[in-house]
Structure formats: structure tokens, C-alpha cells
Coordinates of C-alpha atoms and ligand atoms in Angstrom, one line a residue:
X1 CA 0.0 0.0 0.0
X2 CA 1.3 3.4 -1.5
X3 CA 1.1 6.8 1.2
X4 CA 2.3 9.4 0.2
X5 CA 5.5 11.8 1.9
X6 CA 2.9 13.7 4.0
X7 CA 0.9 10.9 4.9
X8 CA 4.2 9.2 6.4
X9 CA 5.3 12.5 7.6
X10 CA 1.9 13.0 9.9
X11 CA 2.5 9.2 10.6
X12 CA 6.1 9.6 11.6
X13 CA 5.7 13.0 13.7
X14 CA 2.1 13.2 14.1
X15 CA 1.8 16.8 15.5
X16 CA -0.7 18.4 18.4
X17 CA -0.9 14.7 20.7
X18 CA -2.6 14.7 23.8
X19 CA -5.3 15.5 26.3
X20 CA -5.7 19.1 27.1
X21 CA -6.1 19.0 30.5
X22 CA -8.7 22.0 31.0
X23 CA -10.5 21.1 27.4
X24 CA -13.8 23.1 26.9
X25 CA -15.1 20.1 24.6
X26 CA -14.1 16.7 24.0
X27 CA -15.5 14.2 21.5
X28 CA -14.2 10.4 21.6
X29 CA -15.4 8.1 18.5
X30 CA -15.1 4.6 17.3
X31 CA -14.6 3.6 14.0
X32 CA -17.1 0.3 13.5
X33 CA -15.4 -0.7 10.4
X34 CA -11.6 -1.6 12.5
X35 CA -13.2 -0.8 16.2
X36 CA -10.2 1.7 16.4
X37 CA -11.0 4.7 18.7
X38 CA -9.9 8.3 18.6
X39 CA -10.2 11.2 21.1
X40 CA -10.2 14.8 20.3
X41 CA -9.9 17.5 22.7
X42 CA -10.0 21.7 22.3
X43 CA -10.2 24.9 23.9
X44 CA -12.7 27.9 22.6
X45 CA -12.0 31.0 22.4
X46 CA -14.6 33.7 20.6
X47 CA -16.4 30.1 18.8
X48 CA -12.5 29.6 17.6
X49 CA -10.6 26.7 17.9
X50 CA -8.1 28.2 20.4
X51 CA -6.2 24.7 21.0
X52 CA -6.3 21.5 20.1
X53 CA -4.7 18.2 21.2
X54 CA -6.0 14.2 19.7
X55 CA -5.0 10.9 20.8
X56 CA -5.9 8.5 18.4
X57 CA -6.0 4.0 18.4
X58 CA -5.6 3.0 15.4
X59 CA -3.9 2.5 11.8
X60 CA -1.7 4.7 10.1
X61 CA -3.7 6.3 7.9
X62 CA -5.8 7.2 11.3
X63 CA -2.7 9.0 13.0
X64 CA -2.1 11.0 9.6
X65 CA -5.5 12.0 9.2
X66 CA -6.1 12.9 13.0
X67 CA -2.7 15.2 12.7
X68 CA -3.5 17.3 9.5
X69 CA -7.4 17.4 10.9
X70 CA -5.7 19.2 14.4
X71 CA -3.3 21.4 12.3
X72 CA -6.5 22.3 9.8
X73 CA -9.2 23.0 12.5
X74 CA -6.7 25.5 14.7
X75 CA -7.9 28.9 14.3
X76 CA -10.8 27.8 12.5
X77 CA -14.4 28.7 13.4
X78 CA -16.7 26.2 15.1
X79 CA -19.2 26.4 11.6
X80 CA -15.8 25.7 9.6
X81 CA -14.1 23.0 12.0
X82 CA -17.6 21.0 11.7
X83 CA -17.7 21.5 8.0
X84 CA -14.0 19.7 7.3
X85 CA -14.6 16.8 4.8
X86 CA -12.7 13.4 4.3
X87 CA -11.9 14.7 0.9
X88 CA -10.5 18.1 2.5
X89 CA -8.3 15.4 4.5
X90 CA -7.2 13.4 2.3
X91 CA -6.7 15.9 -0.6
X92 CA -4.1 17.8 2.2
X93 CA -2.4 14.7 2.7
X94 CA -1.7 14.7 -1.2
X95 CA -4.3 11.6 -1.6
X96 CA -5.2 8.6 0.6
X97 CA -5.5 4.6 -0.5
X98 CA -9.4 3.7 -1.5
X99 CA -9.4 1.6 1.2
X100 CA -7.9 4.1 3.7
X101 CA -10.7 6.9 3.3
X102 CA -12.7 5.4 5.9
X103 CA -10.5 6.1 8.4
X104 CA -10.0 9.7 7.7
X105 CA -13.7 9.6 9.0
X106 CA -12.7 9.1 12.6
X107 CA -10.8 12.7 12.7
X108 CA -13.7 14.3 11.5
X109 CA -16.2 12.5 13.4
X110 CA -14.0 13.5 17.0
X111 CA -13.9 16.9 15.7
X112 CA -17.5 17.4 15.7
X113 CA -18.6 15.2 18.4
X114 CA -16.1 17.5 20.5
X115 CA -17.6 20.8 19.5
X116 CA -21.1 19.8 19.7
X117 CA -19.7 18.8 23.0
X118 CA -18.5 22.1 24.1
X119 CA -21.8 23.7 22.6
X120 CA -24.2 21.6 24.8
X121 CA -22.3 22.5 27.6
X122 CA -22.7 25.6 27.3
X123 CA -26.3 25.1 26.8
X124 CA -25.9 25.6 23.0
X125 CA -27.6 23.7 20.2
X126 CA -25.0 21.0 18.1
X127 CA -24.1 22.3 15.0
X128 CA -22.4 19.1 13.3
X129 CA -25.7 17.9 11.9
X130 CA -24.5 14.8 13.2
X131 CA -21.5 12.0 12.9
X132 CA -20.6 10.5 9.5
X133 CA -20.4 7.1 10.8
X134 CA -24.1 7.3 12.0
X135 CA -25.1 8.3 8.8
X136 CA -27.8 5.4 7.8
X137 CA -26.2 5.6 4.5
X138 CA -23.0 5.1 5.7
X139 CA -21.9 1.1 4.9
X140 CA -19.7 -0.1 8.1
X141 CA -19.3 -3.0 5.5
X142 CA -18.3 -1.5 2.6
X143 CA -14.4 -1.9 3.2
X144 CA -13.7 -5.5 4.3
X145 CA -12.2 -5.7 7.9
X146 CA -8.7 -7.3 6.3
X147 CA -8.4 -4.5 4.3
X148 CA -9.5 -1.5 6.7
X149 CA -6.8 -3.2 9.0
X150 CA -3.8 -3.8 6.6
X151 CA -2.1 -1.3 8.6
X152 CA 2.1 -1.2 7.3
X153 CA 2.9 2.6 8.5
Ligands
LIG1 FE1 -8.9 1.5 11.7 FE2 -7.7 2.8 9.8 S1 -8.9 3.7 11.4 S2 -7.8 0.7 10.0

């Protein structure tokens, strides 16, 4: 399986890991295709992503895409850290393996479970519109497990 420089460079030195301590949202999700998890914490400042730390279980592919999704969402707005797409990822990593695009879903999926987590704490409607991998249309099934988990960097 072909990654490209970035993807093994967010691999390799997979940048803003952790837990913030005194997060103001965190969002922690599963991906049911490989059971790997992910956890996502930030800080808010202004609706801003002021900080932003992930720790993630899982492949690869899951490490690189959690890093560039933390690099992309600092600074962002809530509205645009919600809106980041699987395609955004994986076009910013310079391409991901067919196989591989499912787990870019776990980065965005902890990024929006963590700010509708800061927004219903502070008694604020969610704004994600919900996870992708509780889409109904989304097919758990649709990579086979051997694949999802041919995991070689
Ligand atoms: Fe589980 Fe990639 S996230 S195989």
C-alpha cells in the first residue's frame, strides 16, 4: 500500500498529541469498520478553535489524518471546524489509499462530536448535523475488515 510523503510525515511526527487537561469540549469516537477509537480535545475561544490536542487507536492512515485534521481546524471557526470533509483530509495529505478513506472519518467525526460537546455544555444547540459514521447511508461493510486493517505505516 502506497502513502504518500505527507501521509508518512503526519505518521512519523504526528503533531498536536494529547489530552488538554482544562478542554472546553471533548468528542471520543469509534470507527465500527476496524473498532479503532480516537479522542479529540480543544479549547474555545470567541467560537475559535483556540487549542487543540488528539489521541488517536488505530492504523496509520488514522494517526495522519487525526494530525492534519488538528493542524487544519486550529484557528478555525466552530461552523468551519464541523464542515472539514474526508476529501479536505485526504486531498491535504496529497491523496489517501481507496481503502484508507474510511479512516480519515474518525478525525472528523472526533472533531464534531467535540464541539457539539463544548456547545451543549454551554447550553448551545449541536451544530455538526450529526457523525458521518451514524449516517444510515453510511456502509460499516463497505471496506472489508482485512483490508481496513492492513495497517504497514
Ligand atoms: Fe482503523 Fe484505519 S482507522 S484501520
Amino acid at each position: 500500500m502506497l502513502y504518500t510523503d505527507k501521509v508518512m510525515d503526519h505518521f512519523n511526527n504526528p503533531r498536536n498529541v494529547g489530552v488538554l487537561d482544562d478542554a472546553d469540549g471533548v468528542g471520543e469516537v469509534g470507527n465500527p469498520v476496524c473498532g479503532d477509537m480516537m479522542k479529540i480535545s480543544i479549547k474555545v475561544a470567541e467560537d475559535r478553535i483556540a487549542d487543540i490536542r488528539f489521541q488517536t487507536l488505530g492504523c496509520g492512515a488514522a494517526i495522519a489524518t487525526s494530525s492534519i485534521v488538528t493542524e487544519l481546524a486550529r484557528d478555525m471557526s466552530l461552523e468551519e471546524a464541523v464542515a472539514i470533509t474526508k476529501k479536505q483530509v485526504a486531498e491535504e495529505l496529497g491523496g489517501l489509499p481507496p481503502a484508507k478513506m474510511h479512516c480519515s472519518v474518525l478525525a472528523t467525526d472526533g472533531l464534531k462530536a467535540a464541539v457539539d460537546d463544548y456547545l451543549v455544555k454551554n447550553g448551545r444547540e449541536p451544530i455538526s448535523g450529526g457523525l458521518e459514521h451514524d449516517d444510515p447511508h453510511f456502509d460499516p461493510h463497505a471496506v472489508p475488515h482485512e483490508d481496513a486493517c492492513d495497517v504497514e505505516g
